[in-house]
Amino acid sequence: MEFNGLPLHALVVHAAVVFGPLAALAGLLYALVPRWRDRLRWPLVATAAIALGAIWVAYLSGEELTEANTYGGPLAALVETHEERAGILRISMTAFAVLSFLAAWWHTRTGPVRLVMGGLVAASAVVTLVYVVLTGDAGAQVAWYGVEG
């Protein structure tokens, strides 16, 4: 897939790298700062939905890009690392988004439901944030392979 001559993957990863951490940070604040929950509920849902879409499109377009190219040597190992991390990111972002949507849906609940949902949102936000960074770093290593700085 291309957009205006550029691979779609090269364009959409920027949305994933921006909205993934924003959604994760919103999820952490939602879970850890009770007085901000009312204000953060809808921004959390919006950023999680955008990040989820961006990460899935990045994953699928990356798969297509990899199939269209043949990598060898050290670059192949970098691409494999990036693909493995992207697979984990795709799963963690999906889980985080579902948990964020459920937390927003059950926003008025109290007691154990609120505590469990807050803990799950926070934990999945941390995993998502870590894997956005790890996947982005591995992708940057592929993109900048062989460039001396």
Coordinates of N, CA, C and O in Angstrom, one line a residue:
M1 N 0.8 -1.2 0.0 CA 0.0 0.0 0.0 C 0.9 1.2 0.0 O 1.8 1.3 0.8
E2 N 0.5 2.2 -0.8 CA 1.2 3.4 -0.9 C 0.3 4.6 -0.8 O -0.9 4.5 -1.2
F3 N 0.8 5.7 -0.4 CA 0.1 7.0 -0.4 C 1.0 8.0 -1.0 O 2.0 8.3 -0.4
N4 N 0.6 8.5 -2.1 CA 1.4 9.6 -2.8 C 2.8 9.2 -3.0 O 3.8 9.9 -2.8
G5 N 3.0 7.9 -3.3 CA 4.4 7.4 -3.6 C 5.1 6.9 -2.4 O 6.2 6.3 -2.6
L6 N 4.7 7.1 -1.2 CA 5.3 6.6 0.0 C 4.6 5.4 0.5 O 3.4 5.3 0.5
P7 N 5.4 4.4 1.1 CA 4.7 3.3 1.7 C 3.9 3.8 2.9 O 4.3 4.6 3.6
L8 N 2.7 3.2 2.9 CA 1.7 3.6 4.0 C 2.3 3.4 5.4 O 2.1 4.2 6.3
H9 N 3.1 2.3 5.5 CA 3.7 2.0 6.8 C 4.6 3.2 7.3 O 4.5 3.6 8.5
A10 N 5.4 3.8 6.4 CA 6.2 4.9 6.8 C 5.4 6.1 7.3 O 5.9 6.9 8.1
L11 N 4.2 6.3 6.8 CA 3.4 7.4 7.2 C 2.6 7.1 8.5 O 2.5 8.0 9.4
V12 N 2.0 5.9 8.6 CA 1.1 5.6 9.7 C 1.8 5.4 11.0 O 1.3 5.5 12.1
V13 N 3.1 4.9 10.9 CA 3.8 4.7 12.2 C 4.0 6.0 13.0 O 4.0 5.9 14.3
H14 N 3.9 7.1 12.4 CA 4.0 8.3 13.2 C 2.8 8.5 14.0 O 2.9 9.0 15.2
A15 N 1.6 8.2 13.5 CA 0.4 8.3 14.3 C 0.5 7.3 15.4 O 0.0 7.6 16.6
A16 N 1.0 6.1 15.2 CA 1.1 5.1 16.2 C 2.0 5.6 17.3 O 1.8 5.4 18.5
V17 N 3.1 6.2 16.9 CA 4.2 6.6 17.9 C 3.7 7.8 18.7 O 4.1 8.0 19.8
V18 N 2.8 8.6 18.2 CA 2.3 9.7 18.9 C 1.1 9.3 19.8 O 1.0 9.6 21.0
F19 N 0.1 8.7 19.2 CA -1.1 8.4 19.9 C -1.0 7.2 20.8 O -1.8 7.1 21.8
G20 N -0.1 6.2 20.6 CA 0.1 5.1 21.5 C 0.5 5.6 22.9 O -0.2 5.3 23.9
P21 N 1.6 6.4 23.0 CA 2.0 6.9 24.3 C 1.0 7.9 24.9 O 0.8 7.9 26.1
L22 N 0.3 8.7 24.1 CA -0.7 9.6 24.6 C -1.8 8.9 25.3 O -2.3 9.2 26.4
A23 N -2.3 7.8 24.6 CA -3.4 7.0 25.1 C -2.9 6.3 26.4 O -3.6 6.2 27.4
A24 N -1.7 5.8 26.4 CA -1.1 5.1 27.6 C -1.0 6.1 28.8 O -1.4 5.7 29.9
L25 N -0.5 7.3 28.5 CA -0.4 8.3 29.6 C -1.8 8.7 30.1 O -2.0 8.8 31.3
A26 N -2.8 8.8 29.2 CA -4.1 9.1 29.6 C -4.7 8.0 30.5 O -5.4 8.2 31.5
G27 N -4.4 6.7 30.1 CA -4.8 5.6 30.9 C -4.2 5.6 32.2 O -4.9 5.3 33.2
L28 N -2.9 5.9 32.3 CA -2.3 5.9 33.6 C -2.9 7.0 34.5 O -3.2 6.8 35.7
L29 N -3.1 8.2 34.0 CA -3.7 9.3 34.7 C -5.1 8.9 35.1 O -5.5 9.2 36.3
Y30 N -5.9 8.3 34.2 CA -7.2 7.9 34.5 C -7.3 7.0 35.7 O -8.1 7.1 36.6
A31 N -6.3 6.0 35.7 CA -6.3 5.0 36.7 C -5.8 5.5 38.1 O -6.2 5.1 39.1
L32 N -4.8 6.4 38.0 CA -4.0 6.7 39.2 C -4.5 8.1 39.9 O -4.1 8.3 41.0
V33 N -5.2 8.9 39.1 CA -5.6 10.2 39.7 C -7.2 10.2 39.7 O -7.8 10.7 38.7
P34 N -7.8 9.8 40.7 CA -9.3 9.7 40.8 C -10.0 11.0 40.5 O -11.0 10.9 39.8
R35 N -9.5 12.1 40.9 CA -10.2 13.3 40.7 C -10.2 13.8 39.2 O -11.0 14.6 38.8
W36 N -9.3 13.2 38.4 CA -9.3 13.5 37.0 C -10.1 12.5 36.1 O -10.2 12.7 34.9
R37 N -10.6 11.5 36.7 CA -11.3 10.5 35.9 C -12.4 11.0 35.0 O -12.6 10.6 33.9
D38 N -13.3 11.9 35.6 CA -14.4 12.4 34.8 C -13.9 13.2 33.6 O -14.5 13.0 32.5
R39 N -12.9 13.9 33.7 CA -12.4 14.7 32.6 C -11.6 13.9 31.6 O -11.5 14.2 30.4
L40 N -11.0 12.8 32.1 CA -10.1 12.0 31.2 C -10.8 10.9 30.5 O -10.2 10.3 29.6
R41 N -12.0 10.6 30.9 CA -12.7 9.4 30.3 C -12.8 9.5 28.8 O -12.4 8.5 28.1
W42 N -13.3 10.5 28.3 CA -13.5 10.6 26.8 C -12.2 10.8 26.0 O -12.0 10.3 25.0
P43 N -11.3 11.7 26.5 CA -10.0 11.7 25.9 C -9.3 10.4 25.8 O -8.6 10.0 24.9
L44 N -9.4 9.6 26.9 CA -8.8 8.3 27.0 C -9.4 7.4 25.9 O -8.7 6.7 25.1
V45 N -10.7 7.4 25.8 CA -11.4 6.6 24.8 C -11.0 7.0 23.3 O -10.7 6.2 22.5
A46 N -11.0 8.3 23.1 CA -10.6 8.8 21.8 C -9.2 8.5 21.4 O -8.9 8.0 20.3
T47 N -8.2 8.7 22.3 CA -6.8 8.5 22.0 C -6.6 7.0 21.9 O -5.8 6.5 21.0
A48 N -7.2 6.2 22.7 CA -7.1 4.7 22.6 C -7.6 4.2 21.3 O -7.0 3.3 20.6
A49 N -8.8 4.7 20.8 CA -9.3 4.3 19.5 C -8.4 4.7 18.4 O -8.2 3.9 17.4
I50 N -7.9 5.9 18.4 CA -7.0 6.4 17.3 C -5.7 5.5 17.3 O -5.2 5.1 16.3
A51 N -5.2 5.3 18.5 CA -3.9 4.5 18.6 C -4.1 3.1 18.2 O -3.3 2.5 17.5
L52 N -5.3 2.5 18.6 CA -5.6 1.2 18.1 C -5.6 1.1 16.6 O -5.0 0.2 16.0
G53 N -6.3 2.0 16.0 CA -6.4 2.0 14.5 C -5.1 2.2 13.9 O -4.7 1.5 12.9
A54 N -4.3 3.1 14.4 CA -3.0 3.4 13.8 C -2.0 2.2 14.0 O -1.3 1.9 13.0
I55 N -2.0 1.6 15.1 CA -1.1 0.5 15.4 C -1.5 -0.7 14.5 O -0.6 -1.4 14.0
W56 N -2.8 -1.0 14.3 CA -3.2 -2.1 13.5 C -2.9 -1.8 12.0 O -2.4 -2.7 11.3
V57 N -3.1 -0.6 11.6 CA -2.8 -0.2 10.2 C -1.2 -0.3 10.0 O -0.8 -0.8 9.0
A58 N -0.5 0.1 11.0 CA 1.0 0.1 10.9 C 1.4 -1.4 10.8 O 2.3 -1.8 10.1
Y59 N 0.8 -2.2 11.7 CA 1.1 -3.7 11.7 C 0.9 -4.3 10.3 O 1.7 -5.0 9.8
L60 N -0.3 -4.1 9.8 CA -0.7 -4.7 8.5 C 0.1 -4.2 7.4 O 0.5 -4.9 6.5
S61 N 0.3 -2.9 7.3 CA 1.1 -2.3 6.2 C 2.6 -2.7 6.4 O 3.3 -2.9 5.4
G62 N 3.0 -2.9 7.6 CA 4.4 -3.4 7.8 C 4.6 -4.9 7.3 O 5.6 -5.2 6.7
E63 N 3.5 -5.7 7.5 CA 3.6 -7.0 7.0 C 3.6 -7.0 5.5 O 4.4 -7.8 4.9
E64 N 2.8 -6.2 4.9 CA 2.8 -6.1 3.4 C 4.2 -5.6 2.9 O 4.7 -6.1 1.9
L65 N 4.8 -4.6 3.6 CA 6.1 -4.0 3.2 C 7.2 -5.1 3.3 O 8.0 -5.2 2.4
T66 N 7.1 -5.9 4.4 CA 8.1 -7.0 4.6 C 8.0 -8.0 3.5 O 9.0 -8.5 3.0
E67 N 6.8 -8.4 3.1 CA 6.6 -9.4 2.0 C 7.1 -8.9 0.7 O 7.5 -9.7 -0.2
A68 N 7.1 -7.5 0.5 CA 7.5 -7.0 -0.8 C 9.0 -6.8 -0.9 O 9.5 -6.5 -2.0
N69 N 9.7 -7.0 0.2 CA 11.2 -6.8 0.2 C 11.9 -8.0 0.7 O 11.3 -8.9 1.4
T70 N 13.1 -8.2 0.3 CA 14.0 -9.2 0.8 C 15.1 -8.6 1.6 O 15.9 -7.8 1.0
Y71 N 15.2 -9.0 2.8 CA 16.2 -8.5 3.7 C 17.2 -9.6 4.0 O 16.8 -10.7 4.1
G72 N 18.4 -9.3 4.1 CA 19.4 -10.3 4.4 C 20.4 -9.7 5.4 O 20.5 -8.5 5.7
G73 N 21.3 -10.6 5.9 CA 22.3 -10.2 6.8 C 21.8 -9.6 8.1 O 20.8 -10.0 8.6
P74 N 22.6 -8.7 8.6 CA 22.2 -8.1 9.9 C 20.8 -7.3 9.9 O 20.1 -7.2 10.8
L75 N 20.5 -6.8 8.7 CA 19.2 -6.1 8.5 C 18.0 -7.1 8.8 O 17.0 -6.7 9.4
A76 N 18.2 -8.3 8.3 CA 17.1 -9.3 8.5 C 16.8 -9.5 10.0 O 15.7 -9.6 10.5
A77 N 17.9 -9.5 10.8 CA 17.7 -9.7 12.3 C 17.0 -8.5 12.9 O 16.1 -8.6 13.8
L78 N 17.3 -7.3 12.4 CA 16.7 -6.1 12.9 C 15.2 -6.1 12.5 O 14.3 -5.7 13.4
V79 N 14.9 -6.5 11.3 CA 13.5 -6.5 10.9 C 12.7 -7.6 11.7 O 11.6 -7.3 12.1
E80 N 13.3 -8.7 12.0 CA 12.7 -9.7 12.8 C 12.4 -9.2 14.2 O 11.3 -9.5 14.7
T81 N 13.3 -8.5 14.8 CA 13.1 -8.0 16.1 C 11.9 -7.0 16.1 O 11.1 -7.0 17.0
H82 N 11.9 -6.1 15.1 CA 10.9 -5.1 14.9 C 9.5 -5.8 14.8 O 8.5 -5.4 15.4
E83 N 9.4 -6.9 14.0 CA 8.2 -7.6 13.7 C 7.7 -8.3 15.0 O 6.5 -8.3 15.3
E84 N 8.6 -8.9 15.8 CA 8.2 -9.6 17.0 C 7.7 -8.5 18.0 O 6.6 -8.8 18.6
R85 N 8.3 -7.4 18.1 CA 7.8 -6.4 19.1 C 6.5 -5.8 18.6 O 5.6 -5.5 19.4
A86 N 6.4 -5.6 17.3 CA 5.1 -5.1 16.7 C 3.9 -6.1 17.0 O 2.8 -5.6 17.3
G87 N 4.2 -7.4 17.0 CA 3.2 -8.4 17.3 C 2.7 -8.2 18.7 O 1.5 -8.3 19.0
I88 N 3.6 -8.1 19.6 CA 3.3 -7.9 21.0 C 2.6 -6.6 21.2 O 1.6 -6.5 22.0
L89 N 3.0 -5.5 20.6 CA 2.4 -4.2 20.7 C 0.9 -4.3 20.2 O 0.0 -3.7 20.8
R90 N 0.7 -4.9 19.1 CA -0.6 -5.1 18.6 C -1.6 -5.7 19.6 O -2.7 -5.2 19.8
I91 N -1.1 -6.7 20.2 CA -1.9 -7.4 21.2 C -2.1 -6.6 22.5 O -3.2 -6.4 23.0
S92 N -1.0 -6.0 23.0 CA -1.2 -5.1 24.2 C -2.0 -3.9 23.9 O -2.8 -3.5 24.8
M93 N -1.9 -3.3 22.8 CA -2.7 -2.1 22.5 C -4.2 -2.5 22.4 O -5.1 -1.8 22.8
T94 N -4.5 -3.7 21.8 CA -5.9 -4.1 21.7 C -6.4 -4.3 23.1 O -7.6 -3.9 23.4
A95 N -5.7 -5.0 23.9 CA -6.1 -5.3 25.3 C -6.3 -3.9 26.0 O -7.3 -3.7 26.7
F96 N -5.4 -3.0 25.9 CA -5.5 -1.7 26.6 C -6.7 -1.0 26.1 O -7.4 -0.4 26.9
A97 N -7.0 -1.0 24.8 CA -8.1 -0.2 24.2 C -9.4 -0.8 24.8 O -10.3 -0.1 25.2
V98 N -9.5 -2.2 24.8 CA -10.7 -2.8 25.2 C -10.9 -2.5 26.7 O -12.1 -2.1 27.1
L99 N -9.9 -2.6 27.5 CA -10.0 -2.2 28.9 C -10.3 -0.8 29.2 O -11.1 -0.4 30.1
S100 N -9.8 0.1 28.3 CA -10.1 1.5 28.4 C -11.6 1.8 28.1 O -12.2 2.6 28.8
F101 N -12.1 1.1 27.1 CA -13.5 1.3 26.7 C -14.4 0.8 27.8 O -15.4 1.4 28.1
L102 N -14.0 -0.4 28.4 CA -14.8 -0.9 29.5 C -14.8 0.0 30.7 O -15.8 0.2 31.4
A103 N -13.6 0.5 31.0 CA -13.5 1.4 32.2 C -14.4 2.6 32.0 O -15.0 3.1 32.9
A104 N -14.4 3.2 30.7 CA -15.2 4.3 30.5 C -16.7 4.0 30.5 O -17.5 4.7 31.0
W105 N -17.0 2.8 30.1 CA -18.4 2.3 30.1 C -18.9 2.1 31.6 O -20.0 2.5 31.9
W106 N -18.0 1.5 32.4 CA -18.4 1.3 33.8 C -17.8 2.4 34.7 O -17.5 2.2 35.9
H107 N -17.7 3.6 34.2 CA -17.1 4.7 34.9 C -17.7 5.0 36.2 O -17.0 5.4 37.2
T108 N -19.0 4.9 36.4 CA -19.6 5.2 37.6 C -19.6 4.1 38.7 O -20.1 4.3 39.8
R109 N -19.1 3.0 38.3 CA -19.0 1.9 39.3 C -18.1 2.2 40.4 O -17.1 3.0 40.2
T110 N -18.3 1.7 41.5 CA -17.4 1.9 42.7 C -16.9 0.6 43.3 O -17.3 -0.5 42.8
G111 N -16.1 0.6 44.2 CA -15.7 -0.6 44.9 C -14.7 -1.4 44.1 O -13.8 -0.9 43.4
P112 N -14.8 -2.7 44.2 CA -13.9 -3.6 43.6 C -13.8 -3.5 42.0 O -12.8 -3.6 41.5
V113 N -15.0 -3.2 41.4 CA -15.0 -3.0 40.0 C -14.1 -1.9 39.5 O -13.3 -2.0 38.6
R114 N -14.2 -0.8 40.2 CA -13.4 0.4 39.9 C -11.9 0.1 40.2 O -11.0 0.4 39.4
L115 N -11.6 -0.6 41.3 CA -10.2 -0.9 41.6 C -9.6 -1.8 40.6 O -8.5 -1.6 40.1
V116 N -10.3 -2.9 40.3 CA -9.8 -3.9 39.3 C -9.6 -3.3 37.9 O -8.6 -3.4 37.3
M117 N -10.6 -2.5 37.5 CA -10.5 -1.9 36.2 C -9.4 -0.9 36.1 O -8.6 -0.8 35.2
G118 N -9.2 -0.1 37.2 CA -8.1 0.9 37.3 C -6.8 0.2 37.2 O -5.9 0.6 36.5
G119 N -6.6 -0.9 37.9 CA -5.4 -1.7 37.9 C -5.1 -2.3 36.6 O -4.0 -2.3 36.1
L120 N -6.1 -2.8 35.9 CA -6.0 -3.4 34.6 C -5.6 -2.4 33.5 O -4.8 -2.6 32.7
V121 N -6.3 -1.2 33.6 CA -6.0 -0.1 32.7 C -4.5 0.3 32.9 O -3.8 0.5 31.9
A122 N -4.1 0.5 34.1 CA -2.8 1.0 34.4 C -1.7 0.0 33.9 O -0.7 0.4 33.3
A123 N -1.9 -1.3 34.2 CA -1.0 -2.3 33.8 C -0.9 -2.4 32.3 O 0.2 -2.5 31.8
S124 N -2.0 -2.4 31.6 CA -2.0 -2.6 30.2 C -1.4 -1.3 29.5 O -0.8 -1.3 28.5
A125 N -1.6 -0.1 30.2 CA -1.0 1.1 29.7 C 0.5 1.1 29.8 O 1.2 1.5 28.8
V126 N 1.0 0.5 30.9 CA 2.5 0.4 31.0 C 3.1 -0.5 29.9 O 4.1 -0.2 29.3
V127 N 2.4 -1.7 29.8 CA 2.9 -2.6 28.7 C 2.9 -2.0 27.4 O 3.8 -2.1 26.6
T128 N 1.8 -1.3 27.1 CA 1.6 -0.6 25.8 C 2.7 0.4 25.6 O 3.3 0.5 24.5
L129 N 2.9 1.2 26.6 CA 3.9 2.3 26.5 C 5.3 1.7 26.3 O 6.1 2.2 25.4
V130 N 5.7 0.7 27.0 CA 7.0 0.0 26.8 C 7.1 -0.5 25.4 O 8.1 -0.3 24.8
Y131 N 6.1 -1.2 24.9 CA 6.2 -1.8 23.6 C 6.1 -0.8 22.4 O 6.7 -1.0 21.4
V132 N 5.5 0.4 22.7 CA 5.5 1.4 21.6 C 7.0 1.9 21.5 O 7.5 2.1 20.4
V133 N 7.6 2.1 22.6 CA 9.0 2.6 22.6 C 9.9 1.5 22.0 O 10.8 1.8 21.1
L134 N 9.8 0.3 22.5 CA 10.7 -0.8 21.9 C 10.5 -1.1 20.5 O 11.4 -1.2 19.7
T135 N 9.2 -1.1 20.0 CA 8.9 -1.3 18.6 C 9.4 -0.1 17.8 O 10.0 -0.3 16.7
G136 N 9.1 1.1 18.2 CA 9.6 2.2 17.5 C 11.1 2.3 17.4 O 11.7 2.6 16.3
D137 N 11.8 1.9 18.5 CA 13.3 1.9 18.4 C 13.8 0.9 17.4 O 14.7 1.2 16.6
A138 N 13.2 -0.3 17.4 CA 13.6 -1.4 16.5 C 13.3 -0.9 15.0 O 14.1 -1.2 14.1
G139 N 12.2 -0.3 14.8 CA 11.9 0.2 13.5 C 12.8 1.3 13.0 O 13.2 1.4 11.9
A140 N 13.2 2.2 14.0 CA 14.2 3.2 13.6 C 15.5 2.6 13.3 O 16.2 3.1 12.4
Q141 N 15.9 1.6 14.0 CA 17.2 0.9 13.7 C 17.1 0.3 12.3 O 18.1 0.4 11.5
V142 N 16.0 -0.2 11.8 CA 15.8 -0.7 10.5 C 15.9 0.4 9.5 O 16.6 0.4 8.5
A143 N 15.2 1.5 9.8 CA 15.1 2.6 8.8 C 16.5 3.3 8.7 O 16.8 3.8 7.6
W144 N 17.3 3.4 9.7 CA 18.5 4.1 9.7 C 19.7 3.2 9.6 O 20.9 3.6 9.8
Y145 N 19.5 1.9 9.2 CA 20.6 0.9 9.1 C 21.6 1.4 8.1 O 21.2 1.8 7.0
G146 N 22.8 1.4 8.4 CA 23.9 1.8 7.5 C 24.2 3.3 7.4 O 25.1 3.7 6.7
V147 N 23.4 4.1 8.1 CA 23.6 5.5 8.0 C 24.5 5.9 9.2 O 24.3 5.6 10.3
E148 N 25.6 6.6 8.8 CA 26.6 7.0 9.8 C 26.2 8.4 10.2 O 25.9 9.3 9.4
G149 N 26.2 8.6 11.5 CA 25.8 9.9 12.0 C 26.8 10.6 12.8 O 27.3 11.5 13.1

